[in-house]
Amino acid sequence: MTQSDAPHLVLVDGSGFIFRAFHALPPMTSPNGVPVNAVYGFTNMLARLLREHVGTHLAVVFDAGRQTFRSDIYPQYKAHRPEPPEDLRPQFALIRDATKAFNVPGIELQGWEADDLIASYATAVRQIGGTCTIVSSDKDLMQLVGPGVCMLEPIKQTAIGVPEVEAKFGVTPDKVIDVQALMGDPTDNVPGVPGIGPKTASALVNEFGTLEAVLAAAPEMKKSKRRDMLIEHADAARISRKLVELACDVPLPLPIDDLAVREMDKVVLADWLEDMGFRSVLTRLGVGHPSGAHAHRAARAAAHASVNGGGTESAAPTATPAQSEAVTAATAAAYGPYETVRTAEALQKWVSMAQEAGLCAVDTETDGLDPLHANMVGLSLATAPGKACYVPLRHEGTLEEPAGEQLTADAAINLIRPLLTDASVLKIFQNAKFDLLVFDRAGLDFASIAPVDDTMLISYAQSAGLHGQGMDELSTLHLGHTPISYDSVTGTGRNRIPFTQVPVGRATEYAAEDADVTLRLWHVLHPTLRTNQALALYEQIERPLSPVLAAMEKAGIAVDRAELGRLSEDFATRMAVMEKEIHEAAGREFNVASPRQLGEILFDEMGLKGGKRGKAGAWSTDSSVLQDLADQGHDLPARVLSWRQLAKLKSTYTDALLRQTTTEDRVHTSFQMAITTTGRLSSNEPNLQNIPIRTEEGGRIRRAFIAPKGYKLISADYSQIELRLLADVANIPALREAFELGQDIHARTASEVFGVPLEGMDALTRRRAKAINFGIIYGISAFGLGRQLGIPAGEARSYIDAYFARYPGIRDYMERMREQARTLGYVLTPFGRRCYVPGIQEKSAVRRQYAERQAINAPLQGGAADIIKRAMVRLPHALKEAGFSARMLLQVHDELLFEAPEAEAEAVAALARTIMEAAATLSVPLVVETGIGHNWAEAH
DNA sequence: CTATATACGTAC
DNA sequence: GACGTACGTATATAGG
């Protein structure tokens, strides 16, 4: 290639990309065990760049060294940046190897940041009449955008030009550094001016033109806080400007001519990709190795597996050829255009296509997020990647833009019913429980929709704790495609419109894409269930649970609305009295609900001792602090504690529950299936998993959850399930024996650890043993146990040591979990659920130890979640089989709550107990305790 | 006025 | 900072 008269130089911000890719991608390792996720991201990006955006010249630019002229001007600049994580460090060299493998020049210069080199090259190429594309998403480079210089976002590969920079900073690119100087940048320790954020900064620069003009105009400004800050921090702003302004006259390590795009050596590249294990890139690039590559790699992979016991397969998207193919198939087709279906004939055609395909993705659009009250506004189907349609049903349209012909919801449901109930066609949803309930409300019984797969649950079963399970996130991650966002379709805040008012054309683009993406995700994710050994977990637990939870949510639970109202009244009256007394004790009126104001009263005005400060420097007034003060005989903190208890019960429970109770006097929670890092469910709107029970006042709220006339509530809860799992997985003979014999486990522990006889054990000793047992489950620390028991950490330490000495297997278990988390990044429950533990490699001891405790706790908490889920999947069928009309209503982690006709109650309790105790076979018995009552408190 | 952050407190 | 997992309410603050 010869030097062109008008070169186009593409500059890749290598250093910026490394960090972004490292944090965006799941951990992966090369065949020889080195972490390579950032290298993988970089390789993909570079390959795509070479394919789609080649200029005449190309280079990758890196940072070199941490000392730059900026740290001379301002020592704090980037000074607080921690060392890169351990998993990233080996990847810096590998990324430089990657550029070599692609035969692209890598550029770095000691003492200069990549950004300065990029600025200098961009300037140089402009001077000789050329143009420049900067591949980076770093906002600090946006100051360079202008005639002949644009940027390219490296992951989505979207262009960043003057309009995009203006959208981001609110000013033209030449004024970006002035704005940055004012607003500062906490991530780089650029100080800026306190109190001035992005909005104010751009407004000021637009008004006055430059930073200096803003600073000059400051004394005349009206807003006093802003004026004072600008004057006081003017020099900080000037320094900030020097920090963010890029140097454009750095000596160029290589002349531009040397950056001319070169041919790559396919053999070198293919060899390197093989070494890294990037088979999918190899396939996509079509630089397949002429001979022997597959055998070569397979042999190395096998050697690796034997070293590590064969259990170290990572979540890398390159894990198997089948997965690579699935990714290729799912990512090849275009996202749209999609068809809008307006007639019975057209819908019938899509139903037939789905039946022919044997599977389809389905998605519903509604006018709300509560599936028990939302109406179906439209539905979409996808039958193959890129092939999807949207069926508008309740779009309203406007005078200028009528919605046009639409099928009625009833007509569409009747046309689609044969498809959704066809046992030979797999229906794929993202978060199936929601759509099942929407269809149910539209007249299509959710229990008849089968078979169903759920991409959210397929992903969650293998990646809890690693990333969120929302469709957009999964799509970006696995398909490299960011779907149209809901917010961009409906607007946000005051401008938000209901989906019924979204124009049908736009709705089709959005909704059909959702079904398309869901189908593609299924193609990519479902095969990974097998490779990650999560197929049984998904098939036997997560997948069948959706309709069970849907039924529970639909059923809801009855509440005594009048009683809740009385409680609210009672609490309000007593709070008013207390508030008056509190104000009198304080000597003035203040907002009792404000911790800040309370802290000032107690510690500044009244001068009480024993205050702790929180991280923001404010006085802590949490219950332990107030309790300490109360114990010293102070009256005011004791009264505040009582006030707080009632305020909590009223605002969080009685008032909130009254608001959420339907006209049928029932409340319907929503169970979230893919939120927690351990596999537990969560409950929201309202949260019925944290209804009070421990105090007398709280118990009154639980008594307001009732059985309707003629019915009873039945509670069934696992006794000590997490400790039983611990005894099982850690194989502790003494604990196992205690459970076998049905002994009081905490008393037995006390007896073993403290060497006191079981007979006549005193309550305090048992309480200590109980605290240790719970502490073990939580990944005990001497500090935590000491705080829990109100004893010095040193004394707690001696208890823990005695415990470990008596049960050495527990220490082994804990170390095994730490080690597994360190080597794999996740731990497993006994049922094969993967719980990722981010942070286990952290340098900071505090954060690392936190991750270690998660690793210890997750198999126990998660194992218990697996067991109760297994019981929940079996119970509805078992109840029906036995001829009961009882319904399961709630799950609270180790408890299930049922509602049954009075006559059935005893038998239902017995059945629930049988099913729950048989839900898993451990080396210790599972024990379930049941209770029956008119209300939840009585039943529990 | 809305959106976000922090503090606090329920549950298992 | 300091034993695990959640969710919701309240203030306070930032920005429009």
PDB file of N, CA and C in Angstrom, chain A residues 681-708:
ATOM      1  N   LEU A 681     -35.801 -16.631  46.459  1.00  0.00           N
ATOM      2  CA  LEU A 681     -36.764 -15.727  45.846  1.00  0.00           C
ATOM      3  C   LEU A 681     -36.666 -14.387  46.569  1.00  0.00           C
ATOM      4  N   SER A 682     -37.224 -13.350  45.964  1.00  0.00           N
ATOM      5  CA  SER A 682     -37.515 -12.149  46.735  1.00  0.00           C
ATOM      6  C   SER A 682     -38.954 -11.764  46.439  1.00  0.00           C
ATOM      7  N   SER A 683     -39.484 -10.897  47.267  1.00  0.00           N
ATOM      8  CA  SER A 683     -40.900 -10.522  47.179  1.00  0.00           C
ATOM      9  C   SER A 683     -40.990  -9.017  47.206  1.00  0.00           C
ATOM     10  N   ASN A 684     -41.821  -8.472  46.328  1.00  0.00           N
ATOM     11  CA  ASN A 684     -42.008  -7.017  46.395  1.00  0.00           C
ATOM     12  C   ASN A 684     -43.418  -6.607  45.999  1.00  0.00           C
ATOM     13  N   GLU A 685     -43.688  -5.356  46.247  1.00  0.00           N
ATOM     14  CA  GLU A 685     -44.961  -4.693  45.912  1.00  0.00           C
ATOM     15  C   GLU A 685     -46.199  -5.488  46.311  1.00  0.00           C
ATOM     16  N   PRO A 686     -46.448  -5.712  47.583  1.00  0.00           N
ATOM     17  CA  PRO A 686     -45.570  -5.422  48.714  1.00  0.00           C
ATOM     18  C   PRO A 686     -44.666  -6.611  49.024  1.00  0.00           C
ATOM     19  N   ASN A 687     -43.635  -6.328  49.808  1.00  0.00           N
ATOM     20  CA  ASN A 687     -42.765  -7.404  50.270  1.00  0.00           C
ATOM     21  C   ASN A 687     -43.485  -8.142  51.393  1.00  0.00           C
ATOM     22  N   LEU A 688     -43.891  -9.376  51.138  1.00  0.00           N
ATOM     23  CA  LEU A 688     -44.560 -10.157  52.177  1.00  0.00           C
ATOM     24  C   LEU A 688     -43.597 -11.145  52.829  1.00  0.00           C
ATOM     25  N   GLN A 689     -42.306 -10.975  52.551  1.00  0.00           N
ATOM     26  CA  GLN A 689     -41.317 -11.835  53.196  1.00  0.00           C
ATOM     27  C   GLN A 689     -40.657 -11.153  54.390  1.00  0.00           C
ATOM     28  N   ASN A 690     -41.083  -9.943  54.715  1.00  0.00           N
ATOM     29  CA  ASN A 690     -40.532  -9.336  55.930  1.00  0.00           C
ATOM     30  C   ASN A 690     -41.619  -8.750  56.824  1.00  0.00           C
ATOM     31  N   ILE A 691     -42.748  -9.456  56.886  1.00  0.00           N
ATOM     32  CA  ILE A 691     -43.812  -9.046  57.797  1.00  0.00           C
ATOM     33  C   ILE A 691     -43.350  -9.326  59.235  1.00  0.00           C
ATOM     34  N   PRO A 692     -43.523  -8.336  60.135  1.00  0.00           N
ATOM     35  CA  PRO A 692     -42.986  -8.475  61.495  1.00  0.00           C
ATOM     36  C   PRO A 692     -43.511  -9.714  62.222  1.00  0.00           C
ATOM     37  N   ILE A 693     -42.699 -10.189  63.156  1.00  0.00           N
ATOM     38  CA  ILE A 693     -43.105 -11.335  63.973  1.00  0.00           C
ATOM     39  C   ILE A 693     -42.470 -11.296  65.349  1.00  0.00           C
ATOM     40  N   ARG A 694     -41.323 -10.596  65.481  1.00  0.00           N
ATOM     41  CA  ARG A 694     -40.522 -10.776  66.687  1.00  0.00           C
ATOM     42  C   ARG A 694     -41.050  -9.992  67.892  1.00  0.00           C
ATOM     43  N   THR A 695     -41.758  -8.911  67.632  1.00  0.00           N
ATOM     44  CA  THR A 695     -42.235  -8.116  68.773  1.00  0.00           C
ATOM     45  C   THR A 695     -43.754  -8.221  68.894  1.00  0.00           C
ATOM     46  N   GLU A 696     -44.257  -7.827  70.052  1.00  0.00           N
ATOM     47  CA  GLU A 696     -45.698  -7.889  70.295  1.00  0.00           C
ATOM     48  C   GLU A 696     -46.448  -6.995  69.303  1.00  0.00           C
ATOM     49  N   GLU A 697     -45.947  -5.759  69.128  1.00  0.00           N
ATOM     50  CA  GLU A 697     -46.631  -4.838  68.216  1.00  0.00           C
ATOM     51  C   GLU A 697     -46.586  -5.372  66.786  1.00  0.00           C
ATOM     52  N   GLY A 698     -45.436  -5.944  66.425  1.00  0.00           N
ATOM     53  CA  GLY A 698     -45.306  -6.510  65.087  1.00  0.00           C
ATOM     54  C   GLY A 698     -46.257  -7.684  64.894  1.00  0.00           C
ATOM     55  N   GLY A 699     -46.415  -8.474  65.939  1.00  0.00           N
ATOM     56  CA  GLY A 699     -47.315  -9.624  65.862  1.00  0.00           C
ATOM     57  C   GLY A 699     -48.743  -9.213  65.524  1.00  0.00           C
ATOM     58  N   ARG A 700     -49.123  -8.019  65.947  1.00  0.00           N
ATOM     59  CA  ARG A 700     -50.494  -7.555  65.621  1.00  0.00           C
ATOM     60  C   ARG A 700     -50.664  -7.419  64.114  1.00  0.00           C
ATOM     61  N   ILE A 701     -49.575  -7.051  63.423  1.00  0.00           N
ATOM     62  CA  ILE A 701     -49.680  -6.939  61.960  1.00  0.00           C
ATOM     63  C   ILE A 701     -49.817  -8.320  61.350  1.00  0.00           C
ATOM     64  N   ARG A 702     -49.040  -9.264  61.857  1.00  0.00           N
ATOM     65  CA  ARG A 702     -49.142 -10.613  61.309  1.00  0.00           C
ATOM     66  C   ARG A 702     -50.544 -11.196  61.559  1.00  0.00           C
ATOM     67  N   ARG A 703     -51.168 -10.794  62.636  1.00  0.00           N
ATOM     68  CA  ARG A 703     -52.519 -11.296  62.912  1.00  0.00           C
ATOM     69  C   ARG A 703     -53.545 -10.719  61.949  1.00  0.00           C
ATOM     70  N   ALA A 704     -53.174  -9.672  61.211  1.00  0.00           N
ATOM     71  CA  ALA A 704     -54.118  -9.106  60.233  1.00  0.00           C
ATOM     72  C   ALA A 704     -54.103  -9.873  58.912  1.00  0.00           C
ATOM     73  N   PHE A 705     -53.173 -10.813  58.757  1.00  0.00           N
ATOM     74  CA  PHE A 705     -53.213 -11.715  57.593  1.00  0.00           C
ATOM     75  C   PHE A 705     -54.055 -12.923  58.000  1.00  0.00           C
ATOM     76  N   ILE A 706     -55.177 -13.087  57.320  1.00  0.00           N
ATOM     77  CA  ILE A 706     -56.185 -14.017  57.840  1.00  0.00           C
ATOM     78  C   ILE A 706     -56.633 -15.024  56.776  1.00  0.00           C
ATOM     79  N   ALA A 707     -57.333 -16.037  57.251  1.00  0.00           N
ATOM     80  CA  ALA A 707     -58.040 -16.952  56.351  1.00  0.00           C
ATOM     81  C   ALA A 707     -59.472 -16.449  56.207  1.00  0.00           C
ATOM     82  N   PRO A 708     -60.040 -16.545  55.017  1.00  0.00           N
ATOM     83  CA  PRO A 708     -61.449 -16.145  54.870  1.00  0.00           C
ATOM     84  C   PRO A 708     -62.353 -17.051  55.713  1.00  0.00           C
TER      85      PRO A 708
END
